[in-house]
Amino acid sequence: MENQSHPTLESTLKSADTEEVIDIYFYRPIGYRWALLFQKLGVTPNAVTIASIFLGVGAGVCFYFDNIWISLLGIFLLMWANSYDSADGQLARMTQKFSPLGRLLDGFAGDLWFASIYIAICLRLAPVWGWPIWVLAIIAGLFHSRQASMADYYRNIHLLFLKGKSGSELDNTKELTEKYDSLTWGGDFFSKIVTFFYRSYTRGQENWSPNFQQMFGLLKEKYGDITPEKFRIEFREKSLPLMKWTNVLSFNTRAIVLFLSVLVSQPWVYFVFELTVLNIILIYMIRKHEGFCRDFSQKIERGEYDK
């Protein structure tokens, strides 16, 4: 029987729909053990995220050196950082300690990991490549941010219609603006700053998904907070095939390519992979998602989900 002090591994997962194979059989079990330990010690999810930053940045420093053993150390540190990234979410689900700060910090941690990796690779290759390697890295980094952001957004959309609001971390700029306006600089300075940046992050996701915004608005207008079960089933069927691509755009696939490129002393390959393969997947994913959201909007307008 499950209890609060000893939650099961399954209870700390987001859903079978959105979990990746490597995560299910490797990172989630490791993260679960970390989360149990951190829960016992009273460590907060945000503290775990901060610890992952130091590990991830340490990995980046290792990738500066063209040395197989130091590269292997960097790979180990980045995998350790990612196990903490898994643990912070699992710990949050164990303790029900969710917050916009946690979401923002989680994304910021990953950005710092890869920023340090990009800088280290550029410094390593600059003597041969010169300034073009910095241009390549900056462009790859900008697209990396968008790839990860939209993957996160589509997963939370899927979870919303799969598990309801309690099972998703989907937010919108309207509610975040209302929250921002309700806070004062004098009494809520830190919360107001966090809400400002989190709202900007959310607005970026919304700007790249106009058809979903229209569909979601129609759903709210017509059905309020009670989404018809028929719609939820049909949306999940359309959205589920895209979940494998959101996982590719997240960590594991890009990390494998990064590790291989570093181990063969050709780390520039990772940047090219981001700009070609991962961007093709991003474009495909957006077009597909926007396409079926447009179709669902037409069905809603025709009243196909009315009781």
mmCIF file of C-alpha atoms in Angstrom, residues 57-205:
data_model
loop_
_atom_site.group_PDB
_atom_site.id
_atom_site.type_symbol
_atom_site.label_atom_id
_atom_site.label_comp_id
_atom_site.label_asym_id
_atom_site.label_seq_id
_atom_site.Cartn_x
_atom_site.Cartn_y
_atom_site.Cartn_z
ATOM 1 C CA VAL A 57 28.645 23.308 -15.479
ATOM 2 C CA GLY A 58 31.427 21.006 -14.240
ATOM 3 C CA ALA A 59 30.672 18.701 -17.169
ATOM 4 C CA GLY A 60 31.046 21.645 -19.540
ATOM 5 C CA VAL A 61 34.474 22.473 -18.136
ATOM 6 C CA CYS A 62 35.586 18.880 -18.742
ATOM 7 C CA PHE A 63 34.583 19.055 -22.408
ATOM 8 C CA TYR A 64 37.145 21.811 -22.957
ATOM 9 C CA PHE A 65 39.951 19.251 -22.720
ATOM 10 C CA ASP A 66 40.762 16.969 -25.638
ATOM 11 C CA ASN A 67 41.452 14.071 -23.317
ATOM 12 C CA ILE A 68 39.471 10.823 -23.282
ATOM 13 C CA TRP A 69 39.517 10.418 -19.490
ATOM 14 C CA ILE A 70 38.478 13.987 -18.763
ATOM 15 C CA SER A 71 35.789 13.668 -21.436
ATOM 16 C CA LEU A 72 34.490 10.535 -19.707
ATOM 17 C CA LEU A 73 34.425 12.461 -16.433
ATOM 18 C CA GLY A 74 32.374 15.172 -18.167
ATOM 19 C CA ILE A 75 29.944 12.554 -19.470
ATOM 20 C CA PHE A 76 29.580 11.121 -15.963
ATOM 21 C CA LEU A 77 28.942 14.579 -14.451
ATOM 22 C CA LEU A 78 26.323 15.447 -17.071
ATOM 23 C CA MET A 79 24.537 12.139 -16.498
ATOM 24 C CA TRP A 80 24.653 12.828 -12.755
ATOM 25 C CA ALA A 81 23.227 16.304 -13.355
ATOM 26 C CA ASN A 82 20.411 14.808 -15.414
ATOM 27 C CA SER A 83 19.626 12.284 -12.681
ATOM 28 C CA TYR A 84 19.186 15.283 -10.353
ATOM 29 C CA ASP A 85 17.007 16.929 -13.007
ATOM 30 C CA SER A 86 14.833 13.828 -12.874
ATOM 31 C CA ALA A 87 14.938 13.744 -9.071
ATOM 32 C CA ASP A 88 13.766 17.332 -8.613
ATOM 33 C CA GLY A 89 10.566 16.678 -10.573
ATOM 34 C CA GLN A 90 9.982 13.346 -8.838
ATOM 35 C CA LEU A 91 10.569 14.981 -5.452
ATOM 36 C CA ALA A 92 8.130 17.760 -6.358
ATOM 37 C CA ARG A 93 5.479 15.151 -7.193
ATOM 38 C CA MET A 94 6.197 13.325 -3.929
ATOM 39 C CA THR A 95 5.898 16.455 -1.816
ATOM 40 C CA GLN A 96 3.435 18.394 -4.016
ATOM 41 C CA LYS A 97 5.862 21.330 -3.995
ATOM 42 C CA PHE A 98 5.253 22.858 -7.437
ATOM 43 C CA SER A 99 5.915 26.494 -8.298
ATOM 44 C CA PRO A 100 6.609 28.811 -11.248
ATOM 45 C CA LEU A 101 10.061 29.322 -9.725
ATOM 46 C CA GLY A 102 10.681 25.596 -9.938
ATOM 47 C CA ARG A 103 9.629 25.481 -13.599
ATOM 48 C CA LEU A 104 11.755 28.513 -14.422
ATOM 49 C CA LEU A 105 14.726 27.253 -12.444
ATOM 50 C CA ASP A 106 14.495 23.827 -14.060
ATOM 51 C CA GLY A 107 14.720 25.330 -17.545
ATOM 52 C CA PHE A 108 17.437 27.754 -16.455
ATOM 53 C CA ALA A 109 19.524 24.880 -15.077
ATOM 54 C CA GLY A 110 19.506 23.086 -18.420
ATOM 55 C CA ASP A 111 20.392 26.320 -20.193
ATOM 56 C CA LEU A 112 23.398 26.796 -17.888
ATOM 57 C CA TRP A 113 24.581 23.216 -18.453
ATOM 58 C CA PHE A 114 24.611 23.630 -22.181
ATOM 59 C CA ALA A 115 25.883 27.221 -22.128
ATOM 60 C CA SER A 116 28.959 25.990 -20.275
ATOM 61 C CA ILE A 117 29.283 23.086 -22.731
ATOM 62 C CA TYR A 118 29.013 25.413 -25.745
ATOM 63 C CA ILE A 119 31.574 27.832 -24.322
ATOM 64 C CA ALA A 120 33.986 25.001 -23.495
ATOM 65 C CA ILE A 121 33.686 23.508 -26.986
ATOM 66 C CA CYS A 122 34.191 26.913 -28.607
ATOM 67 C CA LEU A 123 37.298 27.612 -26.527
ATOM 68 C CA ARG A 124 38.586 24.165 -27.427
ATOM 69 C CA LEU A 125 38.037 24.626 -31.170
ATOM 70 C CA ALA A 126 38.754 28.364 -31.484
ATOM 71 C CA PRO A 127 42.497 27.936 -32.201
ATOM 72 C CA VAL A 128 41.586 26.018 -35.389
ATOM 73 C CA TRP A 129 38.127 27.374 -36.287
ATOM 74 C CA GLY A 130 38.473 30.981 -35.182
ATOM 75 C CA TRP A 131 35.354 33.160 -34.711
ATOM 76 C CA PRO A 132 33.013 31.033 -36.931
ATOM 77 C CA ILE A 133 32.755 28.383 -34.200
ATOM 78 C CA TRP A 134 31.275 31.008 -31.865
ATOM 79 C CA VAL A 135 28.688 31.994 -34.476
ATOM 80 C CA LEU A 136 27.787 28.334 -35.020
ATOM 81 C CA ALA A 137 27.454 27.771 -31.269
ATOM 82 C CA ILE A 138 25.283 30.847 -30.679
ATOM 83 C CA ILE A 139 22.862 29.934 -33.463
ATOM 84 C CA ALA A 140 22.718 26.309 -32.267
ATOM 85 C CA GLY A 141 22.115 27.483 -28.699
ATOM 86 C CA LEU A 142 19.207 29.728 -29.727
ATOM 87 C CA PHE A 143 17.543 26.870 -31.574
ATOM 88 C CA HIS A 144 18.281 24.499 -28.683
ATOM 89 C CA SER A 145 16.319 26.810 -26.389
ATOM 90 C CA ARG A 146 13.325 26.832 -28.747
ATOM 91 C CA GLN A 147 13.459 23.067 -29.274
ATOM 92 C CA ALA A 148 13.414 22.364 -25.537
ATOM 93 C CA SER A 149 10.763 25.003 -24.861
ATOM 94 C CA MET A 150 8.279 23.673 -27.419
ATOM 95 C CA ALA A 151 8.920 20.049 -26.409
ATOM 96 C CA ASP A 152 8.080 20.996 -22.833
ATOM 97 C CA TYR A 153 4.965 22.882 -23.972
ATOM 98 C CA TYR A 154 3.564 20.047 -26.076
ATOM 99 C CA ARG A 155 4.145 17.522 -23.292
ATOM 100 C CA ASN A 156 2.210 19.668 -20.833
ATOM 101 C CA ILE A 157 -0.613 20.171 -23.345
ATOM 102 C CA HIS A 158 -0.813 16.397 -23.754
ATOM 103 C CA LEU A 159 -0.801 15.878 -19.982
ATOM 104 C CA LEU A 160 -3.567 18.456 -19.550
ATOM 105 C CA PHE A 161 -5.973 16.517 -21.749
ATOM 106 C CA LEU A 162 -4.744 13.164 -20.440
ATOM 107 C CA LYS A 163 -4.746 13.790 -16.677
ATOM 108 C CA GLY A 164 -6.448 17.141 -16.191
ATOM 109 C CA LYS A 165 -5.102 20.363 -14.705
ATOM 110 C CA SER A 166 -3.632 18.645 -11.649
ATOM 111 C CA GLY A 167 -1.430 16.456 -13.856
ATOM 112 C CA SER A 168 -0.068 19.248 -16.038
ATOM 113 C CA GLU A 169 2.070 22.349 -15.545
ATOM 114 C CA LEU A 170 0.518 24.227 -18.468
ATOM 115 C CA ASP A 171 0.185 27.952 -17.801
ATOM 116 C CA ASN A 172 -0.961 30.935 -19.851
ATOM 117 C CA THR A 173 0.119 34.563 -20.069
ATOM 118 C CA LYS A 174 -3.325 35.930 -19.160
ATOM 119 C CA GLU A 175 -3.330 34.304 -15.720
ATOM 120 C CA LEU A 176 0.365 35.024 -15.230
ATOM 121 C CA THR A 177 -0.241 38.708 -16.081
ATOM 122 C CA GLU A 178 -3.048 38.848 -13.514
ATOM 123 C CA LYS A 179 -0.711 37.333 -10.951
ATOM 124 C CA TYR A 180 2.090 39.724 -11.929
ATOM 125 C CA ASP A 181 -0.199 42.747 -11.578
ATOM 126 C CA SER A 182 -1.387 41.561 -8.162
ATOM 127 C CA LEU A 183 2.166 41.487 -6.804
ATOM 128 C CA THR A 184 3.960 44.573 -5.516
ATOM 129 C CA TRP A 185 7.597 45.509 -5.937
ATOM 130 C CA GLY A 186 7.799 46.447 -2.285
ATOM 131 C CA GLY A 187 6.337 43.316 -0.698
ATOM 132 C CA ASP A 188 6.737 40.654 -3.415
ATOM 133 C CA PHE A 189 9.904 41.694 -5.238
ATOM 134 C CA PHE A 190 11.323 38.196 -5.787
ATOM 135 C CA SER A 191 7.974 36.626 -6.766
ATOM 136 C CA LYS A 192 7.295 39.495 -9.171
ATOM 137 C CA ILE A 193 10.668 39.022 -10.879
ATOM 138 C CA VAL A 194 10.108 35.258 -11.187
ATOM 139 C CA THR A 195 6.605 35.780 -12.593
ATOM 140 C CA PHE A 196 7.927 38.328 -15.111
ATOM 141 C CA PHE A 197 10.488 35.919 -16.577
ATOM 142 C CA TYR A 198 8.161 32.919 -16.416
ATOM 143 C CA ARG A 199 5.482 34.913 -18.251
ATOM 144 C CA SER A 200 8.011 35.795 -20.964
ATOM 145 C CA TYR A 201 8.936 32.106 -21.284
ATOM 146 C CA THR A 202 5.256 31.143 -21.576
ATOM 147 C CA ARG A 203 4.522 33.921 -24.078
ATOM 148 C CA GLY A 204 7.270 32.576 -26.329
ATOM 149 C CA GLN A 205 5.614 29.142 -26.315
#
